[in-house]
Short mmCIF file of C-alpha atoms in Angstrom, two decimals:
data_model
loop_
_atom_site.label_atom_id
_atom_site.label_comp_id
_atom_site.label_asym_id
_atom_site.label_seq_id
_atom_site.Cartn_x
_atom_site.Cartn_y
_atom_site.Cartn_z
CA MET S 1 19.91 22.56 -14.36
CA THR S 2 23.20 20.77 -15.19
CA LYS S 3 21.56 17.32 -14.97
CA ALA S 4 18.67 18.45 -17.16
CA LEU S 5 21.08 19.77 -19.81
CA SER S 6 23.19 16.60 -19.77
CA ALA S 7 20.12 14.54 -20.71
CA LEU S 8 19.68 16.49 -23.97
CA PRO S 9 21.35 15.74 -27.34
CA PRO S 10 24.83 17.36 -27.66
CA THR S 11 23.70 20.06 -30.13
CA ARG S 12 20.83 21.12 -27.91
CA ARG S 13 23.07 21.12 -24.85
CA ARG S 14 25.49 23.43 -26.64
CA HIS S 15 22.72 25.82 -27.68
CA ASP S 16 21.16 25.77 -24.21
CA ARG S 17 24.46 26.58 -22.53
CA GLU S 18 25.01 29.48 -24.91
CA ILE S 19 21.50 30.82 -24.41
CA ILE S 20 21.76 30.59 -20.61
CA ALA S 21 25.26 32.10 -20.54
CA LEU S 22 24.10 35.11 -22.58
CA ALA S 23 20.49 35.53 -21.46
CA VAL S 24 20.87 35.42 -17.67
CA PRO S 25 23.39 38.30 -17.38
CA ALA S 26 21.45 40.20 -20.07
CA PHE S 27 18.28 39.93 -17.96
CA GLY S 28 20.12 41.32 -14.95
CA ALA S 29 21.40 44.29 -16.96
CA LEU S 30 17.94 44.95 -18.42
CA VAL S 31 16.28 44.95 -14.99
CA ALA S 32 18.93 47.36 -13.64
CA GLU S 33 17.96 50.05 -16.16
CA PRO S 34 14.47 50.92 -14.80
CA LEU S 35 15.86 50.84 -11.27
CA PHE S 36 17.63 54.14 -12.04
CA VAL S 37 14.28 55.90 -12.30
CA MET S 38 12.90 54.04 -9.28
CA VAL S 39 15.80 55.23 -7.10
CA ASP S 40 15.40 58.79 -8.35
CA SER S 41 11.66 58.63 -7.62
CA ALA S 42 12.19 57.27 -4.10
CA ILE S 43 14.70 60.01 -3.22
CA VAL S 44 12.94 62.92 -4.92
CA GLY S 45 9.55 61.79 -3.58
CA HIS S 46 10.59 62.92 -0.09
CA LEU S 47 11.17 66.46 -1.37
CA GLY S 48 7.47 66.93 -2.12
CA THR S 49 4.69 66.10 -4.56
CA PRO S 50 5.49 68.87 -7.10
CA GLN S 51 9.11 67.68 -7.31
CA LEU S 52 8.03 64.07 -7.82
CA ALA S 53 5.52 65.11 -10.47
CA GLY S 54 8.22 67.12 -12.24
CA LEU S 55 10.56 64.12 -12.14
CA ALA S 56 7.83 61.89 -13.59
CA VAL S 57 7.34 64.16 -16.60
CA ALA S 58 11.05 64.71 -17.24
CA ALA S 59 11.90 61.02 -16.79
CA ALA S 60 9.18 60.02 -19.25
CA LEU S 61 10.59 62.43 -21.84
CA LEU S 62 14.15 61.20 -21.29
CA THR S 63 13.15 57.54 -21.41
CA THR S 64 11.29 58.10 -24.66
CA ALA S 65 14.21 59.99 -26.21
CA VAL S 66 16.73 57.29 -25.31
CA SER S 67 14.52 54.28 -26.13
CA ILE S 68 13.96 55.63 -29.66
CA PHE S 69 17.67 55.09 -30.31
CA VAL S 70 17.87 51.57 -28.90
CA PHE S 71 18.84 50.52 -32.44
CA LEU S 72 22.35 51.62 -31.47
CA ALA S 73 22.53 48.45 -29.37
CA TYR S 74 20.58 46.12 -31.66
CA ALA S 75 22.22 47.02 -34.97
CA THR S 76 25.68 47.04 -33.40
CA THR S 77 25.15 43.61 -31.85
CA ALA S 78 24.24 42.08 -35.21
CA ALA S 79 27.10 43.73 -37.12
CA VAL S 80 29.74 42.84 -34.51
CA ALA S 81 28.49 39.25 -34.09
CA ARG S 82 28.78 38.65 -37.86
CA GLN S 83 32.38 39.81 -37.87
CA VAL S 84 33.11 37.64 -34.83
CA GLY S 85 31.63 34.61 -36.61
CA ALA S 86 33.81 35.35 -39.63
CA GLY S 87 36.86 35.49 -37.36
CA HIS S 88 37.48 39.23 -37.97
CA LEU S 89 37.82 40.56 -34.42
CA ALA S 90 39.54 43.79 -35.45
CA SER S 91 36.77 44.54 -37.95
CA ALA S 92 34.17 43.65 -35.29
CA ILE S 93 35.53 46.28 -32.90
CA ARG S 94 35.96 48.75 -35.75
CA GLN S 95 32.28 48.42 -36.65
CA GLY S 96 31.38 48.79 -33.01
CA MET S 97 33.38 52.02 -32.82
CA ASP S 98 31.36 53.36 -35.75
CA GLY S 99 28.27 52.79 -33.62
CA ILE S 100 29.83 54.67 -30.70
CA TRP S 101 30.74 57.64 -32.88
CA LEU S 102 27.17 57.64 -34.25
CA ALA S 103 25.87 57.59 -30.66
CA LEU S 104 27.97 60.66 -29.81
CA LEU S 105 26.70 62.55 -32.87
CA ILE S 106 23.07 61.73 -32.13
CA GLY S 107 23.52 62.49 -28.44
CA ALA S 108 25.04 65.91 -29.11
CA SER S 109 22.16 66.73 -31.47
CA VAL S 110 19.54 65.69 -28.92
CA VAL S 111 21.18 67.81 -26.20
CA ALA S 112 21.33 70.82 -28.54
CA LEU S 113 17.58 70.49 -29.12
CA THR S 114 16.52 69.62 -25.58
CA LEU S 115 18.20 72.48 -23.72
CA PRO S 116 16.27 75.30 -25.44
CA LEU S 117 13.06 73.29 -25.98
CA ALA S 118 12.77 71.88 -22.44
CA PRO S 119 9.98 74.27 -21.28
CA TRP S 120 7.96 73.60 -24.45
CA LEU S 121 8.39 69.82 -24.16
CA VAL S 122 7.28 69.86 -20.53
CA GLU S 123 4.26 71.99 -21.41
CA ILE S 124 3.21 69.61 -24.20
CA PHE S 125 3.43 66.73 -21.74
CA GLY S 126 0.84 68.48 -19.58
CA ALA S 127 2.83 69.20 -16.44
CA SER S 128 1.06 71.33 -13.82
CA GLN S 129 2.23 74.86 -13.03
CA THR S 130 3.77 73.74 -9.74
CA ALA S 131 5.58 70.77 -11.30
CA THR S 132 6.79 72.56 -14.47
CA PRO S 133 9.87 74.33 -13.03
CA TYR S 134 11.10 71.11 -11.44
CA ALA S 135 10.51 69.16 -14.65
CA VAL S 136 12.40 71.74 -16.71
CA THR S 137 15.32 71.76 -14.28
CA TYR S 138 15.59 67.97 -14.21
CA LEU S 139 15.17 67.63 -17.98
CA ARG S 140 17.82 70.22 -18.85
CA ILE S 141 20.43 68.83 -16.48
CA SER S 142 19.71 65.16 -17.24
CA SER S 143 19.80 65.77 -20.99
CA LEU S 144 23.54 66.42 -20.62
CA GLY S 145 23.88 62.71 -19.90
CA ILE S 146 22.10 61.61 -23.10
CA PRO S 147 25.34 61.24 -25.13
CA ALA S 148 26.67 58.96 -22.37
CA MET S 149 23.42 56.97 -22.33
CA LEU S 150 23.63 56.43 -26.09
CA VAL S 151 27.30 55.45 -25.86
CA VAL S 152 26.26 52.88 -23.27
CA LEU S 153 23.73 51.47 -25.75
CA ALA S 154 26.27 51.22 -28.57
CA ALA S 155 29.02 49.81 -26.34
CA THR S 156 26.57 47.27 -24.90
CA GLY S 157 25.89 46.21 -28.49
CA ILE S 158 29.62 45.71 -29.08
CA LEU S 159 30.03 43.46 -26.06
CA ARG S 160 26.89 41.47 -26.84
CA GLY S 161 28.20 40.95 -30.36
CA LEU S 162 31.44 39.73 -28.82
CA GLN S 163 29.28 37.20 -26.89
CA ASP S 164 29.88 39.03 -23.59
CA THR S 165 26.78 39.93 -21.55
CA ARG S 166 28.52 39.70 -18.17
CA THR S 167 30.44 42.97 -18.49
CA PRO S 168 27.22 44.98 -19.19
CA LEU S 169 25.71 43.39 -16.07
CA TYR S 170 28.68 44.43 -13.92
CA VAL S 171 28.63 47.96 -15.34
CA ALA S 172 24.87 48.23 -14.79
CA ILE S 173 25.21 47.13 -11.15
CA GLY S 174 28.03 49.62 -10.59
CA GLY S 175 26.05 52.40 -12.27
CA PHE S 176 22.96 51.62 -10.19
CA ALA S 177 24.94 51.73 -6.94
CA ALA S 178 26.70 54.96 -7.91
CA ASN S 179 23.42 56.55 -8.97
CA GLY S 180 21.80 55.81 -5.61
CA ALA S 181 24.74 57.11 -3.60
CA LEU S 182 25.18 60.24 -5.71
CA ASN S 183 21.47 61.06 -5.63
CA ALA S 184 21.24 60.75 -1.86
CA GLY S 185 24.43 62.78 -1.35
CA LEU S 186 23.60 65.58 -3.77
CA VAL S 187 19.88 65.88 -3.01
CA TYR S 188 20.12 65.85 0.79
CA GLY S 189 23.81 66.12 1.69
CA ALA S 190 24.56 69.01 -0.68
CA GLY S 191 21.01 70.38 -0.50
CA LEU S 192 20.64 70.61 -4.30
CA GLY S 193 17.10 69.22 -4.39
CA ILE S 194 15.85 67.84 -7.67
CA ALA S 195 18.86 69.32 -9.47
CA GLY S 196 21.06 67.07 -7.32
CA SER S 197 19.12 64.03 -8.46
CA ALA S 198 19.63 65.03 -12.10
CA TRP S 199 23.35 65.62 -11.63
CA GLY S 200 23.73 62.30 -9.82
CA THR S 201 22.15 60.48 -12.75
CA VAL S 202 24.34 62.33 -15.26
CA ILE S 203 27.53 61.51 -13.35
CA ALA S 204 26.52 57.84 -13.03
CA GLN S 205 25.74 57.59 -16.75
CA VAL S 206 29.04 59.24 -17.71
CA GLY S 207 30.84 56.83 -15.39
CA MET S 208 29.15 53.86 -17.07
CA ALA S 209 30.06 55.19 -20.53
CA CYS S 210 33.70 55.62 -19.44
CA ALA S 211 33.80 52.06 -18.08
CA TYR S 212 32.51 50.72 -21.39
CA LEU S 213 34.94 52.84 -23.38
CA ILE S 214 37.88 51.55 -21.34
CA VAL S 215 36.85 47.96 -22.15
CA VAL S 216 36.31 48.70 -25.85
CA ILE S 217 39.53 50.72 -26.24
CA ARG S 218 41.56 47.96 -24.61
CA GLY S 219 40.00 45.46 -27.02
CA ALA S 220 40.78 47.74 -29.95
CA HIS S 221 44.45 48.04 -28.92
CA ARG S 222 44.68 44.29 -28.38
CA HIS S 223 43.38 43.49 -31.87
CA GLY S 224 44.86 46.47 -33.73
CA ALA S 225 41.52 48.15 -34.51
CA SER S 226 41.39 51.86 -35.30
CA LEU S 227 39.49 54.15 -32.93
CA ARG S 228 39.24 57.10 -35.30
CA PRO S 229 35.86 58.14 -36.69
CA ASP S 230 35.19 56.81 -40.18
CA ILE S 231 32.51 58.69 -42.11
CA SER S 232 31.57 55.76 -44.35
CA GLY S 233 31.37 53.42 -41.34
CA ILE S 234 29.23 55.87 -39.35
CA ARG S 235 26.96 56.29 -42.37
CA ALA S 236 26.65 52.50 -42.70
CA SER S 237 25.73 52.23 -38.99
CA ALA S 238 23.05 54.88 -39.44
CA GLN S 239 21.64 53.12 -42.52
CA ALA S 240 21.53 49.79 -40.67
CA GLY S 241 19.81 51.42 -37.71
CA LEU S 242 17.17 53.39 -39.66
CA PRO S 243 14.78 50.43 -40.22
CA LEU S 244 15.06 49.51 -36.54
CA LEU S 245 14.24 53.13 -35.67
CA VAL S 246 11.04 52.81 -37.71
CA ARG S 247 10.25 49.55 -35.90
CA THR S 248 10.82 51.13 -32.48
CA LEU S 249 8.70 54.21 -33.28
CA SER S 250 5.86 51.95 -34.47
CA LEU S 251 6.05 49.92 -31.27
CA ARG S 252 6.05 53.10 -29.15
CA ALA S 253 2.99 54.26 -31.08
CA VAL S 254 1.20 51.02 -30.12
CA LEU S 255 1.91 51.61 -26.44
CA MET S 256 0.89 55.27 -26.61
CA ILE S 257 -2.40 54.41 -28.34
CA ALA S 258 -3.14 51.75 -25.73
CA THR S 259 -2.55 54.22 -22.88
CA ALA S 260 -4.64 56.91 -24.59
CA VAL S 261 -7.54 54.46 -25.04
CA ALA S 262 -7.28 53.32 -21.42
CA ALA S 263 -7.44 56.97 -20.31
CA ARG S 264 -10.71 57.40 -22.25
CA LEU S 265 -12.20 54.43 -20.40
CA GLY S 266 -11.97 56.25 -17.05
CA ASP S 267 -9.77 56.63 -13.99
CA THR S 268 -10.33 53.08 -12.78
CA ASP S 269 -9.38 51.58 -16.13
CA ILE S 270 -6.29 53.74 -16.63
CA ALA S 271 -5.10 52.90 -13.11
CA ALA S 272 -5.55 49.18 -13.78
CA HIS S 273 -3.94 49.57 -17.19
CA GLN S 274 -0.86 51.19 -15.68
CA ILE S 275 -0.43 48.28 -13.28
CA ILE S 276 -0.77 45.71 -16.07
CA LEU S 277 1.56 47.67 -18.33
CA SER S 278 4.21 47.75 -15.59
CA LEU S 279 3.91 43.99 -15.16
CA TRP S 280 3.91 43.46 -18.94
CA SER S 281 7.11 45.50 -19.20
CA LEU S 282 8.75 43.39 -16.48
CA THR S 283 7.87 40.14 -18.27
CA ALA S 284 9.23 41.70 -21.46
CA PHE S 285 12.65 42.01 -19.80
CA ALA S 286 12.79 38.26 -19.22
CA LEU S 287 11.74 37.47 -22.79
CA ASP S 288 13.99 40.18 -24.24
CA ALA S 289 16.98 38.57 -22.53
CA ILE S 290 16.46 35.48 -24.70
CA ALA S 291 16.07 37.75 -27.74
CA ILE S 292 19.42 39.39 -26.94
CA ALA S 293 21.03 35.95 -26.79
CA GLY S 294 19.43 35.28 -30.17
CA GLN S 295 20.90 38.44 -31.70
CA ALA S 296 24.42 37.49 -30.64
CA ILE S 297 24.23 33.77 -31.47
CA ILE S 298 22.48 34.08 -34.84
CA GLY S 299 24.79 36.87 -35.98
CA ARG S 300 27.82 34.76 -35.12
CA TYR S 301 26.54 31.68 -36.97
CA LEU S 302 25.68 33.67 -40.09
CA GLY S 303 29.02 35.44 -40.01
CA ALA S 304 30.70 32.02 -39.90
CA GLY S 305 28.62 30.86 -42.90
CA ASP S 306 26.92 28.15 -40.82
CA GLU S 307 23.31 28.11 -42.12
CA ASP S 308 22.45 24.82 -40.41
CA GLY S 309 23.77 26.10 -37.09
CA ALA S 310 21.67 29.27 -37.43
CA ARG S 311 18.51 27.29 -38.21
CA GLU S 312 19.06 24.88 -35.33
CA ALA S 313 19.78 27.73 -32.90
CA CYS S 314 16.63 29.50 -34.09
CA ARG S 315 14.50 26.39 -33.52
CA ARG S 316 15.93 25.89 -30.05
CA MET S 317 15.36 29.51 -29.07
CA VAL S 318 11.75 29.32 -30.26
CA GLN S 319 11.32 26.37 -27.90
CA TRP S 320 12.86 28.46 -25.13
CA GLY S 321 10.46 31.29 -25.97
CA ILE S 322 7.42 29.03 -25.75
CA ALA S 323 8.57 27.43 -22.48
CA SER S 324 9.42 30.81 -20.95
CA GLY S 325 6.07 32.23 -22.01
CA VAL S 326 4.15 29.32 -20.48
CA ALA S 327 6.13 29.63 -17.24
CA ILE S 328 5.62 33.40 -17.00
CA GLY S 329 1.91 33.09 -17.82
CA ALA S 330 1.44 30.45 -15.12
CA LEU S 331 3.38 32.59 -12.63
CA ILE S 332 1.13 35.58 -13.35
CA VAL S 333 -2.00 33.51 -12.70
CA LEU S 334 -0.69 31.83 -9.55
CA ALA S 335 0.92 34.92 -8.02
CA ARG S 336 -1.81 37.46 -8.80
CA PRO S 337 -3.37 37.28 -5.27
CA LEU S 338 0.06 38.23 -3.88
CA PHE S 339 1.20 41.07 -6.14
CA VAL S 340 -2.09 42.79 -7.06
CA PRO S 341 -2.66 44.14 -3.50
CA LEU S 342 0.88 45.57 -3.57
CA PHE S 343 -0.16 47.90 -6.40
CA THR S 344 -3.66 48.89 -5.27
CA GLY S 345 -6.13 48.34 -2.46
CA ASP S 346 -9.05 49.77 -4.45
CA PRO S 347 -11.57 46.93 -5.02
CA SER S 348 -12.89 48.54 -8.24
CA VAL S 349 -9.38 48.71 -9.73
CA GLN S 350 -8.71 45.12 -8.71
CA ASP S 351 -11.99 43.92 -10.24
CA THR S 352 -11.15 45.73 -13.50
CA LEU S 353 -7.58 44.48 -13.50
CA LEU S 354 -8.05 40.74 -12.91
CA PRO S 355 -9.82 39.64 -16.14
CA ALA S 356 -7.45 41.74 -18.26
CA LEU S 357 -4.54 40.21 -16.38
CA LEU S 358 -5.72 36.73 -17.33
CA VAL S 359 -5.68 37.79 -21.00
CA VAL S 360 -2.07 38.92 -20.55
CA ALA S 361 -1.16 35.62 -18.88
CA LEU S 362 -2.69 33.56 -21.69
CA SER S 363 -0.83 35.60 -24.31
CA GLN S 364 2.63 35.04 -22.80
CA PRO S 365 3.55 31.99 -24.95
CA VAL S 366 2.80 34.09 -28.04
CA SER S 367 4.92 36.91 -26.64
CA GLY S 368 7.76 34.46 -25.94
CA VAL S 369 7.96 33.39 -29.57
CA VAL S 370 7.59 36.98 -30.82
CA PHE S 371 10.51 38.23 -28.73
CA VAL S 372 12.72 35.32 -29.79
CA LEU S 373 12.00 35.71 -33.51
CA ASP S 374 12.48 39.47 -33.19
CA GLY S 375 15.94 38.78 -31.79
CA VAL S 376 16.73 36.19 -34.46
CA LEU S 377 15.87 38.56 -37.31
CA MET S 378 17.78 41.42 -35.64
CA GLY S 379 20.79 39.16 -35.31
CA ALA S 380 20.45 38.36 -39.01
CA GLY S 381 20.42 42.08 -39.82
CA ASP S 382 16.91 41.78 -41.30
CA GLY S 383 15.92 45.25 -40.09
CA ARG S 384 14.02 46.31 -43.20
CA TYR S 385 11.56 43.42 -42.86
CA LEU S 386 11.14 44.09 -39.12
CA ALA S 387 10.29 47.72 -39.90
CA TRP S 388 7.59 46.88 -42.44
CA ALA S 389 6.19 44.10 -40.25
CA MET S 390 5.82 46.48 -37.28
CA VAL S 391 4.22 49.19 -39.43
CA LEU S 392 1.69 46.60 -40.64
CA THR S 393 1.06 45.54 -37.04
CA LEU S 394 0.42 49.16 -36.05
CA ALA S 395 -2.01 49.55 -38.97
CA VAL S 396 -3.99 46.51 -37.76
CA PHE S 397 -3.87 47.39 -34.06
CA ALA S 398 -4.74 51.11 -34.18
CA PRO S 399 -8.32 50.91 -35.54
CA VAL S 400 -9.17 47.92 -33.34
CA ALA S 401 -7.88 49.61 -30.17
CA LEU S 402 -9.50 52.96 -30.98
CA ALA S 403 -12.83 51.19 -31.51
CA VAL S 404 -12.82 49.71 -27.99
CA PRO S 405 -14.46 52.71 -26.21
CA HIS S 406 -17.03 53.18 -29.00
CA ALA S 407 -17.95 49.48 -28.91
CA GLY S 408 -18.52 49.63 -25.17
CA GLY S 409 -15.51 47.46 -24.43
CA GLY S 410 -13.45 47.86 -21.30
CA LEU S 411 -9.89 47.22 -20.26
CA THR S 412 -10.16 43.49 -21.00
CA ALA S 413 -11.14 44.30 -24.58
CA LEU S 414 -8.21 46.70 -24.87
CA TRP S 415 -5.77 43.99 -23.76
CA GLY S 416 -7.50 41.67 -26.17
CA ALA S 417 -6.47 44.18 -28.85
CA MET S 418 -2.92 44.10 -27.45
CA THR S 419 -2.99 40.30 -27.76
CA LEU S 420 -4.16 40.69 -31.36
CA MET S 421 -1.18 42.99 -31.92
CA MET S 422 1.19 40.30 -30.63
CA ALA S 423 -0.56 37.67 -32.77
CA VAL S 424 -0.04 39.80 -35.90
CA ARG S 425 3.62 40.19 -34.98
CA LEU S 426 3.87 36.43 -34.51
CA ALA S 427 2.33 35.78 -37.94
CA THR S 428 4.64 38.19 -39.76
CA LEU S 429 7.78 37.00 -37.95
CA TRP S 430 6.91 33.30 -38.31
CA PHE S 431 6.32 33.76 -42.04
CA ARG S 432 9.75 35.34 -42.40
CA MET S 433 11.43 32.66 -40.33
CA ARG S 434 9.83 29.87 -42.37
CA SER S 435 10.75 31.53 -45.67
CA GLY S 436 14.47 31.35 -44.87
CA ARG S 437 15.06 34.70 -46.55
CA TRP S 438 16.61 36.06 -43.37
CA ILE S 439 19.54 33.67 -43.78
CA VAL S 440 22.29 35.70 -45.45
CA THR S 441 25.78 34.50 -44.58
CA GLY S 442 29.05 36.43 -44.49
CA ALA S 443 30.84 39.04 -42.42
CA THR S 444 28.39 41.69 -43.66
CA ARG S 445 24.79 41.38 -44.79
#
């Protein structure tokens, strides 16, 4: 890798080193997040099928609730990176603290709603009578950790904006290890059952939030930044995050529609769809790591008033996105005989899965550019355009996907619609990138 970088022009070498330094730890931290649920599932699964089913419902609700507010990380990264580029480290941490205070307010509100509404939410999700009490128990206890989860998002955004993705990786590894140990000890050692799994997750999340807060508070003291809540700053953080919330909800709607359509196609198709969706999500982590690097790097360049640097970094990251997409697509094609049997031994599911999987593999270069440009525009603070672009994408995707069962199409046609969705995103993001309207320099947008 070092020899390959040394053969490139100096500017490209600098960008490549920055991208690698930020993206590789970010990928590790991103992969650690879903492992929390996997560990919980592995431990709770030995308690019985109703307990595992209850965990599945509650975990899906929690994941949805937390992922909706991922703007706490994205918006904070962009705002902090701009201040860093402008050389205002105290203001960078101050803006990050506004994001943390906003996370605490949102988290407290979500907990206040979830505790009384837990039985209703579980019922809407269609849990069976035997799984419902376990789902309600897990959801109520785990919801107490939502404020900590949201603080982790906001604090992660601060550190990314400060060009530090290593600390989030270390915290994620520590949290994962603590979660596994606590779950095993409380579920079996203390005999708390599924409640022990929930408490273990809450304690691990609170521990991660405390670790982040220690790092941020030390930085604030070092640079003389205030830690007190500032109403105007919190309001500004919420306003910056609102367009990204719209974007995230639109993207979640796409995934929900796709799953609903797959369910209409039959049990074989929905089983194959779930396998492909899991793989698609894993590839998204790798591409999202480059996008995170883009958020931090672009925000810093724009904060420093360096338009040429921002454009050059954008071009280089697009090249990284294309190369990563080609590599991932080729890996999917070459490795499919190895990993498909790990998910299912049913020949009918495998036969349904393989052609759709090839569509996913061919679409990876498009996805690579989409993720990169998404990160570039987030780093530029261009949230309003991202929101409208994703709403437009949803408007194009929904009728096409919903028409798949009526047109006699199968899972391959559905993933063709998903590829169309990514192509629309590419068109809207590429248009914005080429227009140059995302380039707004200064410590604030």
